[in-house]
Tab-separated table of C-alpha atoms in Angstrom:
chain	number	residue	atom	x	y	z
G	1	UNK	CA	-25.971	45.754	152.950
G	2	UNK	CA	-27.423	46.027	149.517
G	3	UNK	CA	-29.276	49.144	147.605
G	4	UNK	CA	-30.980	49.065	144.656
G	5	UNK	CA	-32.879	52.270	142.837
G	6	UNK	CA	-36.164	52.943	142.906
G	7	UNK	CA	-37.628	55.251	139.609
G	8	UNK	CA	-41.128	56.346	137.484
G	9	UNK	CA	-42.435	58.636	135.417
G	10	UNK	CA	-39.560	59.024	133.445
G	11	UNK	CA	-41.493	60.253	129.875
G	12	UNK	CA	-39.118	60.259	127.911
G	13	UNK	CA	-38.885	62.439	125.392
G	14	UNK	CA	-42.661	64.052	126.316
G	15	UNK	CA	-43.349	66.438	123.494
G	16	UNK	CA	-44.358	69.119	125.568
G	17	UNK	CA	-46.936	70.724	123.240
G	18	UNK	CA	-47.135	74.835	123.478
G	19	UNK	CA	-43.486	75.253	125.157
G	20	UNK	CA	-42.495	77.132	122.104
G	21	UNK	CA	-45.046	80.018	122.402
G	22	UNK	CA	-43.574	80.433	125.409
G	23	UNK	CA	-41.990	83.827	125.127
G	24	UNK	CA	-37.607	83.374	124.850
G	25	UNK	CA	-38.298	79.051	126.538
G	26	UNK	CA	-34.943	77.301	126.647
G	27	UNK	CA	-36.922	74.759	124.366
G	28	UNK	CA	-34.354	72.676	123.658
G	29	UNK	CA	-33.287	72.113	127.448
G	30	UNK	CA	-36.620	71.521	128.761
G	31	UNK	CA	-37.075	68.790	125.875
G	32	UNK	CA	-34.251	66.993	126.569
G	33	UNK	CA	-33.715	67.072	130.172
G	34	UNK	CA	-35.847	64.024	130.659
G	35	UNK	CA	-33.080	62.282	128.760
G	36	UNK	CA	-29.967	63.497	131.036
G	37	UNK	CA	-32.284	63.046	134.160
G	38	UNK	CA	-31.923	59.221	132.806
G	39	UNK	CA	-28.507	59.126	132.149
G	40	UNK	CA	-27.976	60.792	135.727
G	41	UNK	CA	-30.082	57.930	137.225
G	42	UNK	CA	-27.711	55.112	135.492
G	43	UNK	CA	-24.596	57.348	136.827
G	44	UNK	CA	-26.384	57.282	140.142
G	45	UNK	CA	-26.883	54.018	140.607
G	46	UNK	CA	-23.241	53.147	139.693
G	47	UNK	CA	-22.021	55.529	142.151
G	48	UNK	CA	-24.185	54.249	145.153
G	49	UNK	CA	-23.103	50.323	143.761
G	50	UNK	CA	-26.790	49.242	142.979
G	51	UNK	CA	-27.785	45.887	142.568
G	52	UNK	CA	-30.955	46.529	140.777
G	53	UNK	CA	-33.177	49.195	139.085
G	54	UNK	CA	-36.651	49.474	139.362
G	55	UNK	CA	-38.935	51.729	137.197
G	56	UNK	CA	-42.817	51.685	137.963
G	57	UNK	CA	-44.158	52.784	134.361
G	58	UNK	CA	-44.176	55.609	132.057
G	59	UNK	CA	-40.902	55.269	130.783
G	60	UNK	CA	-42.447	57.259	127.388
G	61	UNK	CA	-45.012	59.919	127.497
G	62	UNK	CA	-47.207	57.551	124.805
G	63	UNK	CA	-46.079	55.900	121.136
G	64	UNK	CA	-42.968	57.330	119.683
G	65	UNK	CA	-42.988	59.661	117.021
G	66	UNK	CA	-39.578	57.265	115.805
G	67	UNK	CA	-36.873	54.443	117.350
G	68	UNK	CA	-34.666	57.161	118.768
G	69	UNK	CA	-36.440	57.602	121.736
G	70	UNK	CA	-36.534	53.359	122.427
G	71	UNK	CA	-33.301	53.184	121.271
G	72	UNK	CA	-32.199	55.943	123.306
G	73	UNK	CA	-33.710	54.348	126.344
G	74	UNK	CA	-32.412	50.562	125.880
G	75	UNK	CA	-29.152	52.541	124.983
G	76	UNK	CA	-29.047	54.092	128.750
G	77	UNK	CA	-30.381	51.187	130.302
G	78	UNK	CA	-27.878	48.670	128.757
G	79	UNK	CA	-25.266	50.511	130.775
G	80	UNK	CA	-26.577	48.705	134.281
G	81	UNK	CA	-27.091	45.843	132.364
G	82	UNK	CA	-23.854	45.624	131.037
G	83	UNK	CA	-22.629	46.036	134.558
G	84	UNK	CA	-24.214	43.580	136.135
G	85	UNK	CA	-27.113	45.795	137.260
G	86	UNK	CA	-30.500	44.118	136.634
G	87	UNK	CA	-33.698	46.613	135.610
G	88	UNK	CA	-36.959	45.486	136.151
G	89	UNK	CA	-39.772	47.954	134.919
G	90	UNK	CA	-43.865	47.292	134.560
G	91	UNK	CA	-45.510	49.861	132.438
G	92	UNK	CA	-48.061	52.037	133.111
G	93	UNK	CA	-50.745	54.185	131.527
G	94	UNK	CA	-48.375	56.096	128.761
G	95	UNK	CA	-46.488	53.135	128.095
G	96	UNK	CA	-48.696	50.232	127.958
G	97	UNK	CA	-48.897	47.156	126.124
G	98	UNK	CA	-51.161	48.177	123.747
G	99	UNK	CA	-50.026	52.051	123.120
G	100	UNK	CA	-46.568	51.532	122.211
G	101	UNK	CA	-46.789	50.092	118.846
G	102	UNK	CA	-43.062	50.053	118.424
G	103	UNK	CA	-41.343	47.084	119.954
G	104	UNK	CA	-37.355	46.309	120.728
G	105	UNK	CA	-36.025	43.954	122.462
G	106	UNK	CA	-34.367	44.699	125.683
G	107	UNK	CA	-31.392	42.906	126.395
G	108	UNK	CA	-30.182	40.598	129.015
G	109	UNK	CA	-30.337	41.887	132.403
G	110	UNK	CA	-33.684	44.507	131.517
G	111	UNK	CA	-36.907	42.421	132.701
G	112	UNK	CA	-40.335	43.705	131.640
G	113	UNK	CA	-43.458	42.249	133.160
G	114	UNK	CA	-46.121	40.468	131.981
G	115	UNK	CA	-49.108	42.513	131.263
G	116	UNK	CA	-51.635	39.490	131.785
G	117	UNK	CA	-51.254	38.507	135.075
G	118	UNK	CA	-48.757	39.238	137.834
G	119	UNK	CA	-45.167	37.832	137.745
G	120	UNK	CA	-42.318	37.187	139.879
G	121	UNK	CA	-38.404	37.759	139.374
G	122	UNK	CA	-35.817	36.380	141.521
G	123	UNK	CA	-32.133	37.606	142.118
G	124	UNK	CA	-29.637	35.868	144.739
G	125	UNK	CA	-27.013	38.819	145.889
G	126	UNK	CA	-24.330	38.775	148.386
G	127	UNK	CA	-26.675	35.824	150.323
G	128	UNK	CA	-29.771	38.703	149.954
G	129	UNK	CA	-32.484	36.668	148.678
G	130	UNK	CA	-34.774	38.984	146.515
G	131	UNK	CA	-38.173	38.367	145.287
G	132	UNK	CA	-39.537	41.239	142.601
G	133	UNK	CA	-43.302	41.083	141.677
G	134	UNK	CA	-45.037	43.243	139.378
G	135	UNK	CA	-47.339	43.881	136.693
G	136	UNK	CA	-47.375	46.132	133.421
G	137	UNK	CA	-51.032	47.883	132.130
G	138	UNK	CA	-51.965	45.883	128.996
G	139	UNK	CA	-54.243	49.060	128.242
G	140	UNK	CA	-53.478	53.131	128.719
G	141	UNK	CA	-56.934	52.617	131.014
G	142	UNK	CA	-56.831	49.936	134.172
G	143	UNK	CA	-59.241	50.140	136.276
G	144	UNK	CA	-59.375	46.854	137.880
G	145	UNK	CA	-57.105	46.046	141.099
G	146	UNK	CA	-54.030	44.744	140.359
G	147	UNK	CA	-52.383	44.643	143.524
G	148	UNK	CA	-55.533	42.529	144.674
G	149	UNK	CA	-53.639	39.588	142.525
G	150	UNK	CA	-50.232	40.059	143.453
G	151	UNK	CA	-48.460	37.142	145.043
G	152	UNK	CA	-48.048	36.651	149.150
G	153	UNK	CA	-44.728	37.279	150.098
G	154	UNK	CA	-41.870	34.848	149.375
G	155	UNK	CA	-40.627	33.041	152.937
G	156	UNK	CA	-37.238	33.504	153.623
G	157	UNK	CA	-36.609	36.851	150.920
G	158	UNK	CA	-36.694	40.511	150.663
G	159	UNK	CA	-40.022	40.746	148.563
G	160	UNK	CA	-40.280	44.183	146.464
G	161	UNK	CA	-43.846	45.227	144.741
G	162	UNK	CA	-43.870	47.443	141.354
G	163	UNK	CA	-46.898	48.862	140.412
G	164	UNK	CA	-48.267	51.802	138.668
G	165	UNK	CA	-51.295	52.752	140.332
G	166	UNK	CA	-53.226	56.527	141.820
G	167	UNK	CA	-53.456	53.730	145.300
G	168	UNK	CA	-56.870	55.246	146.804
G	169	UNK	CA	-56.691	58.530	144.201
G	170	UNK	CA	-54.486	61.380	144.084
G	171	UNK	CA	-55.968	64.823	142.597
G	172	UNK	CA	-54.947	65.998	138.950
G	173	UNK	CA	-53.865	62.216	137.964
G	174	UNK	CA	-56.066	59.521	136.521
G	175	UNK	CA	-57.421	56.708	138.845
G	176	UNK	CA	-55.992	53.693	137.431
G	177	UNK	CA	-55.010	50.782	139.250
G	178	UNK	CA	-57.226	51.853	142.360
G	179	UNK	CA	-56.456	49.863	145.439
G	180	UNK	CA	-55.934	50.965	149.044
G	181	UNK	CA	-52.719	50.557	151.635
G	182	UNK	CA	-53.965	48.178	153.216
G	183	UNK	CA	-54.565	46.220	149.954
G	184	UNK	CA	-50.736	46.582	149.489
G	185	UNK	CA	-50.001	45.648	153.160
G	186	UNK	CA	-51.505	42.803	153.139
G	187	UNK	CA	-49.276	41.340	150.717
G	188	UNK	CA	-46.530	41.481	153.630
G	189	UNK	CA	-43.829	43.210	151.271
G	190	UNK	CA	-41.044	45.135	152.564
G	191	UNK	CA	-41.177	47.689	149.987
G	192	UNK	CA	-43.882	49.070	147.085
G	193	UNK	CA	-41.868	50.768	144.547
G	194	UNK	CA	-44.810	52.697	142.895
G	195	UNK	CA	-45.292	54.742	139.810
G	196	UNK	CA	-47.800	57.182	138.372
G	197	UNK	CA	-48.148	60.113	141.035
G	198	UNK	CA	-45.455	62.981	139.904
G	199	UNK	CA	-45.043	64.383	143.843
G	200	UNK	CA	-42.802	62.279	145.662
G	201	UNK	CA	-44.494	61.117	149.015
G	202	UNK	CA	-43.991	58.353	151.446
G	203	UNK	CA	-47.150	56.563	152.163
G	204	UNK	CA	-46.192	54.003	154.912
G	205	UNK	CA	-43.228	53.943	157.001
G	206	UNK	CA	-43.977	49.758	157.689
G	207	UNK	CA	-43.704	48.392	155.377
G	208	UNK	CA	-42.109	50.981	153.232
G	209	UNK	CA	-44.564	51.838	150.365
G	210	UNK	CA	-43.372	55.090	148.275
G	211	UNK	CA	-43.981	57.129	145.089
G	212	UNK	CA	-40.402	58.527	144.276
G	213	UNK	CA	-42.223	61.353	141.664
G	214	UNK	CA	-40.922	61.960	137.900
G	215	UNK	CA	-37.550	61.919	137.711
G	216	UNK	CA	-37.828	65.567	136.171
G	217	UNK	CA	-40.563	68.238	136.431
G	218	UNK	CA	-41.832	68.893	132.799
G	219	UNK	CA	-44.136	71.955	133.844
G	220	UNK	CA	-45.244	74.582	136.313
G	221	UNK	CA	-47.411	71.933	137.779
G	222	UNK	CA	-44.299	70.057	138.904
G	223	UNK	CA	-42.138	72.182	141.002
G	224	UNK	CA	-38.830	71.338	143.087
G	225	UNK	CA	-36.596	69.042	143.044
G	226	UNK	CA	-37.545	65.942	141.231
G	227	UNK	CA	-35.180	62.420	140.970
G	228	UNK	CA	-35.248	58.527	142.712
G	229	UNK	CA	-35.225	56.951	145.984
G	230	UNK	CA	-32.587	54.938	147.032
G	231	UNK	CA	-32.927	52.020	149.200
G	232	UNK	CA	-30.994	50.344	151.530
G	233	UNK	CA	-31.099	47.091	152.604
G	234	UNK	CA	-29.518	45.949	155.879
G	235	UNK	CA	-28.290	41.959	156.679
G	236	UNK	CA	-31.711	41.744	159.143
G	237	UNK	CA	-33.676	43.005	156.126
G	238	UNK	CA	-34.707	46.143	157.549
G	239	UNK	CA	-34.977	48.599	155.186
G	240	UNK	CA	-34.856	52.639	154.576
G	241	UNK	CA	-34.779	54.775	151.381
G	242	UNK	CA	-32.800	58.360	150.510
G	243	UNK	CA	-34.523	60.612	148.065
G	244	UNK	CA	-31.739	61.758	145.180
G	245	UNK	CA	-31.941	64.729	142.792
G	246	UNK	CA	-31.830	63.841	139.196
G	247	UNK	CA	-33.277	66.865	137.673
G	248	UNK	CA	-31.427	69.408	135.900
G	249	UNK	CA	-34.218	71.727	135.727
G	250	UNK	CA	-36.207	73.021	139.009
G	251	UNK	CA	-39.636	74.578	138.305
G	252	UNK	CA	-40.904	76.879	140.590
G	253	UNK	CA	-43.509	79.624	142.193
G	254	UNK	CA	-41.781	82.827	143.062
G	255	UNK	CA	-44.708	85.033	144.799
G	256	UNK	CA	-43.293	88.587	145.469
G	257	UNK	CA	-44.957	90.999	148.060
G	258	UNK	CA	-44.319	94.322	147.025
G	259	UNK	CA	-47.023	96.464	149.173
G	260	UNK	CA	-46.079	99.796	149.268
G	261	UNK	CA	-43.609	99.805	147.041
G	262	UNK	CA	-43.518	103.617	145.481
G	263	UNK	CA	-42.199	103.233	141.496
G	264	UNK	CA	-42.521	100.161	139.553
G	265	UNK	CA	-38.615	100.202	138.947
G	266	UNK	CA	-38.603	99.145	143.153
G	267	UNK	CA	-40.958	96.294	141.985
G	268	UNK	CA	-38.205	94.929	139.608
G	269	UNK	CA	-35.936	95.821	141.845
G	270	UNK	CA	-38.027	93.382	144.467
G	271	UNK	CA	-38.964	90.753	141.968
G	272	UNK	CA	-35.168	90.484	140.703
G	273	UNK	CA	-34.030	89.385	144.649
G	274	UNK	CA	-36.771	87.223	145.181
G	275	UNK	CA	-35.817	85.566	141.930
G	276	UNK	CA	-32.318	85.323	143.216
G	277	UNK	CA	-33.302	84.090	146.218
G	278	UNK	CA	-35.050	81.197	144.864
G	279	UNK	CA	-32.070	80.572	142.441
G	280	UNK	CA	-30.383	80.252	145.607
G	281	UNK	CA	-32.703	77.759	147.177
G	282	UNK	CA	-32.174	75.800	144.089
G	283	UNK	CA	-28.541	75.212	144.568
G	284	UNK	CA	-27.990	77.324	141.517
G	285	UNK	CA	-29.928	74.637	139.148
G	286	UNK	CA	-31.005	76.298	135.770
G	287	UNK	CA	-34.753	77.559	137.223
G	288	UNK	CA	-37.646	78.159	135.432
G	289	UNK	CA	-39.580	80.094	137.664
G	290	UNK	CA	-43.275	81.510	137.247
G	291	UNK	CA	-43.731	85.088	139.345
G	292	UNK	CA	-47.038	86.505	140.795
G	293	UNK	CA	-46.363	89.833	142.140
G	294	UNK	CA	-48.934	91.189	144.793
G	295	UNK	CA	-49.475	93.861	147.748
G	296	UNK	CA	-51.095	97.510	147.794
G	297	UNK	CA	-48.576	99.876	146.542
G	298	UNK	CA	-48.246	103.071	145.039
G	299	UNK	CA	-46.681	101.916	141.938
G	300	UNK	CA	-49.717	99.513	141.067
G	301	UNK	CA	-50.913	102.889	138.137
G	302	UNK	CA	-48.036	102.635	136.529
G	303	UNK	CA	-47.727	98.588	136.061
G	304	UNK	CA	-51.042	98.600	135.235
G	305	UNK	CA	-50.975	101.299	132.439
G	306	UNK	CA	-48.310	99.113	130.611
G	307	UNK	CA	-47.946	95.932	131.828
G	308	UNK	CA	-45.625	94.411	129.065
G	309	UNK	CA	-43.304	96.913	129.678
G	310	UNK	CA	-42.815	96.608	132.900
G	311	UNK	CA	-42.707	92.456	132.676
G	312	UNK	CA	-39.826	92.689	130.248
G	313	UNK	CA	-38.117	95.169	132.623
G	314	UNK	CA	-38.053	92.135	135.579
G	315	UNK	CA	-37.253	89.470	132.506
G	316	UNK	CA	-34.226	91.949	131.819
G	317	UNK	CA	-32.809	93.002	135.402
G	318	UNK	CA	-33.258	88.428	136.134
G	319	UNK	CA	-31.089	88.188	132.879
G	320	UNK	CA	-28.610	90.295	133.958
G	321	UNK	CA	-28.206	89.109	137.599
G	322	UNK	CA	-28.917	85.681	137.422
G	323	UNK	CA	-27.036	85.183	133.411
G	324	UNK	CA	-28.494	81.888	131.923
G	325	UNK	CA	-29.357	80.364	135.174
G	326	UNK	CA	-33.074	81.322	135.436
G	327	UNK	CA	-36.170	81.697	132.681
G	328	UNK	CA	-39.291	83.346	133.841
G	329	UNK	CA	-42.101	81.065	132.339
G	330	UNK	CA	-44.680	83.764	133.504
G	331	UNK	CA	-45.052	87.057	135.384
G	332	UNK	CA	-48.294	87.747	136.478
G	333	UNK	CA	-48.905	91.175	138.216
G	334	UNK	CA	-51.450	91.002	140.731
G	335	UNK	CA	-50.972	94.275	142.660
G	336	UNK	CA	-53.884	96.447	143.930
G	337	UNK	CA	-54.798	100.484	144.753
G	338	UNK	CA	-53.142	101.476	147.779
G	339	UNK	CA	-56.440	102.900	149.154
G	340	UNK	CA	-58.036	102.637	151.888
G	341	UNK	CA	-61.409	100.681	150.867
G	342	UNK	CA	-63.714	101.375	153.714
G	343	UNK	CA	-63.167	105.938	153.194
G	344	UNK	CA	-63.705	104.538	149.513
G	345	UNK	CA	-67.094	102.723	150.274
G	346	UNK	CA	-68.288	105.883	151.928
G	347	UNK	CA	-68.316	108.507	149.009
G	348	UNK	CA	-71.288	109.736	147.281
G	349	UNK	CA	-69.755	109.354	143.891
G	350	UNK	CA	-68.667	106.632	141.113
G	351	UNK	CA	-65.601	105.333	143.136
G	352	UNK	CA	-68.041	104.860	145.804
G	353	UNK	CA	-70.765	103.210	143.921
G	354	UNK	CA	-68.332	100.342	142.596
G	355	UNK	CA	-66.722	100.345	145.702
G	356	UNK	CA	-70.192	99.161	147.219
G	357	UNK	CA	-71.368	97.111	143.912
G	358	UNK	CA	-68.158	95.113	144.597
G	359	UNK	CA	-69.217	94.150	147.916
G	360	UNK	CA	-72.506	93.575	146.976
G	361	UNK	CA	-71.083	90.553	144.584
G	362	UNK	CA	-69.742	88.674	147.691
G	363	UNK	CA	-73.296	88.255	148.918
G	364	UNK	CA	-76.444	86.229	146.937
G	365	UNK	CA	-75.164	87.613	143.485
G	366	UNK	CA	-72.283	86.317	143.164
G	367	UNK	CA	-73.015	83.262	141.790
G	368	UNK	CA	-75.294	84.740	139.052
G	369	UNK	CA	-72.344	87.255	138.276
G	370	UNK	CA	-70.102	83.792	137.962
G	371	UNK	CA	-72.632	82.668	135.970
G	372	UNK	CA	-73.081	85.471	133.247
G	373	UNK	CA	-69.329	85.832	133.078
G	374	UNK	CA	-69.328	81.940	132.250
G	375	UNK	CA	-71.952	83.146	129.763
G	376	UNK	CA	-69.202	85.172	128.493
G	377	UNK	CA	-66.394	83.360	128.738
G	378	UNK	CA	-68.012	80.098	126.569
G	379	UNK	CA	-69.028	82.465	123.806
G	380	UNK	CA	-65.607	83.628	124.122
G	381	UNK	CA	-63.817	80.366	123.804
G	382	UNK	CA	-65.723	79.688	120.645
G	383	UNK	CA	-64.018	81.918	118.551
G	384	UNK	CA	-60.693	81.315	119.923
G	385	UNK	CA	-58.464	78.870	117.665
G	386	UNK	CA	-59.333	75.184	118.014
G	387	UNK	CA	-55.457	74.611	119.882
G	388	UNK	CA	-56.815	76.622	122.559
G	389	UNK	CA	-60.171	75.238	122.346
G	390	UNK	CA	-59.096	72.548	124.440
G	391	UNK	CA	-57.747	74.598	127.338
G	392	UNK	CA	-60.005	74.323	130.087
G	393	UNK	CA	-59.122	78.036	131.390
G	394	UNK	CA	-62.521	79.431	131.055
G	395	UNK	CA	-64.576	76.216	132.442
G	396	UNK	CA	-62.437	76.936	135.520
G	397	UNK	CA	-64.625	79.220	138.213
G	398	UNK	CA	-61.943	80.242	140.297
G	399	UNK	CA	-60.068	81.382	137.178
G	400	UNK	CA	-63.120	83.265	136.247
G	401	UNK	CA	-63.550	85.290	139.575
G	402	UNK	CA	-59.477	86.143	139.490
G	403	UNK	CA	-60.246	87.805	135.851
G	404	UNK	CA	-63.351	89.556	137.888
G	405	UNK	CA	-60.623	90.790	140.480
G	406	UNK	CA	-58.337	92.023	138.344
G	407	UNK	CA	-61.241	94.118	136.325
G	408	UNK	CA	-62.511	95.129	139.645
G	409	UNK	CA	-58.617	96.749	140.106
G	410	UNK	CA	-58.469	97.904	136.646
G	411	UNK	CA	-62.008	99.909	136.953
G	412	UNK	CA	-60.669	101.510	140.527
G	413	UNK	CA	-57.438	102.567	139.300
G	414	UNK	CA	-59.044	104.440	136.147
G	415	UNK	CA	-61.355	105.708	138.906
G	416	UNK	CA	-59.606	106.934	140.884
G	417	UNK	CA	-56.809	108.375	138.620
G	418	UNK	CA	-59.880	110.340	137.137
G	419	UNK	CA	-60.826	111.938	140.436
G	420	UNK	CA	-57.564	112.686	140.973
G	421	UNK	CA	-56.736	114.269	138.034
G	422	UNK	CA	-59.710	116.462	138.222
């Protein structure tokens, strides 16, 4: 039996733009955890006794701002090399041909692939014939097929494919490379080692054609564990592949339901165990956690009335608990009026008026409320400084109707403290 490593996405040193107006962001951490994720992967693969690495694109995140972070790279990678352990990589969108305008040369035992036409490696281990095809972008923007040139497989050998490619199109990534499964089936492979899609998924079992994910989340957008697959390679040539952890940073969604809760100090109180709990899930990996606290309760008034306090509060009690082991990128408070809404619909009054004018917006008006508030939200954006111009936040319609909810909640509390008071 033989294994080699399968790896993408690695961005190395990705520069992470707006991290630091992040309120109290472990900046530093998140910056360079890309970089031990790497080293982790060369450890890896010497403790599993690899006989090759492949990476399928974006080792960078685009052109470096200096040499440190190709040095730093070919650094890393030289380790397997000097080892015996041959790399083979084909570059993707963020690290194409004609982006990085850097160059160094990597040293024996690190193969890069042609960017003009598909090319094929060979390695002869332990009597395990191995034939390793790929193909690097030559431009940050292929659209063409590339697997649709790739090679039949070799007679007689374990034949591998890299490529960087979306395969049929995966939502919130670019489709470059388009080509189907069955594009990369018919090539009769026994593995696709692919690159570009940041969620790990499997997308046949036979042959064995895989996206392993980044090696480490960067963002909220990239939760859970992230790392390599390692494959296995039996003396029949059947194959099978083991997902590893390289990450030493775990993003994640902590939703907390705190209906009925009575004070907002039993919200923290509730936020601060879920927050251990998912520290828990984590294995106790440094967490960066973003928290959306919901439910009816009593104590939604007094959140409300000063939010800020009340989010420092939970950032507090997590600091306390949890020490340095968790940063919360992001509490958002999304309680509601313990009230019973249908009594409130009823009145002849003002509660009851925008109790009903809120129902009224599910119907035929709703989409020329959406509209005006899109009216709004446009004029808004213009003023707003030309780093958050870009920020698609108000072009977003669901994001538009959660403001509207959250008005709606603001406008029956003050309601109905009013009433109350009188």
């Amino acid at each position: 039996m033989i294994k080699f490593i399968h790896a993408a996405d690695i961005h190395l040193d990705s520069p992470l733009i707006g991290l630091e107006n992040y309120e109290g962001a472990p900046v530093e951490k998140i910056r360079g955890a890309a970089r031990k994720a790497l080293s982790e992967l060369v450890d890896l693969a010497a403790e599993e006794e690899a006989s090759f690495v492949v990476i399928a694109g974006d080792m960078y995140d685009g052109d470096w701002k200096d040499y440190n972070t190709g040095l730093f790279l070919l650094n890393t990678l030289s380790k397997l090399a000097s080892n015996g352990i041959n790399v083979f990589i084909a570059k993707g969108n963020h690290d194409a041909e004609s982006k990085i305008t850097k160059n160094l040369k990597p040293p024996e035992g690190i193969k890069i692939f042609s960017s003009k036409k598909p090319e094929t490696f060979y390695l002869n281990l332990k009597n395990f014939n191995i034939a390793i095809h790929g193909q690097s972008f030559s431009s940050p923007a292929v659209k063409e097929n590339l697997a649709s040139n790739y090679p039949q497989a070799e007679k007689g050998m374990f034949n591998v494919g890299i490529l960087h490619t979306s395969v049929n199109g995966r939502a919130g990534h670019e489709n470059y490379a388009p080509c189907s499964i069955d594009d990369l089936k018919s090539k009769g492979y026994n593995y696709w080692a692919l690159g570009h899609i940041h969620k790990r998924e499997v997308l046949s079992e036979n042959p064995l054609i895989v996206f392993p994910g980044n090696i480490q989340g960067r963002h909220i957008k990239e939760t859970g564990f992230k790392g390599c697959m390692v494959v296995s390679i039996d003396d029949d040539y059947n194959v099978s592949a083991e997902f590893k952890s390289l990450c030493s940073i775990v993003w994640s969604y902590c939703e907390t339901d705190v209906t009925g809760a009575e004070s907002p100090e039993e919200v923290v109180e509730k936020v601060n165990i879920s927050v251990k709990n998912e520290l828990s899930k984590n294995k106790g990996m440094f967490t960066a956690a973003r928290i959306s606290i919901k439910g009816a309760c009593r104590a939604h008034n007094a959140l409300l009335s000063d939010p800020e306090k009340w989010k420092n509060e939970i950032r507090l009690e997590a600091a306390n608990s949890c020490k340095s082991s968790v940063w919360l990128e992001k509490i958002n408070i999304k309680t509601s009026v313990k009230a019973d809404m249908e009594e409130l619909k009823k009145r002849k009054d003002a509660v009851g008026d925008l109790m009903r004018y809120i129902d009224s917006l599910n119907g035929e008006q709703s989409q020329e409320i959406k509209d005006m508030l899109s009216g709004i939200s446009s004029d808004l954006k213009d003023k707003l400084p030309r780093e958050l111009k870009n920020n698609n936040f108000f072009d977003n319609g669901e994001n538009i109707l959660e403001i509207t909810n959250e008005a709606r909640q603001i406008l029956l509390s003050r309601l109905l403290s009013s009433t109350t008071a009188d």
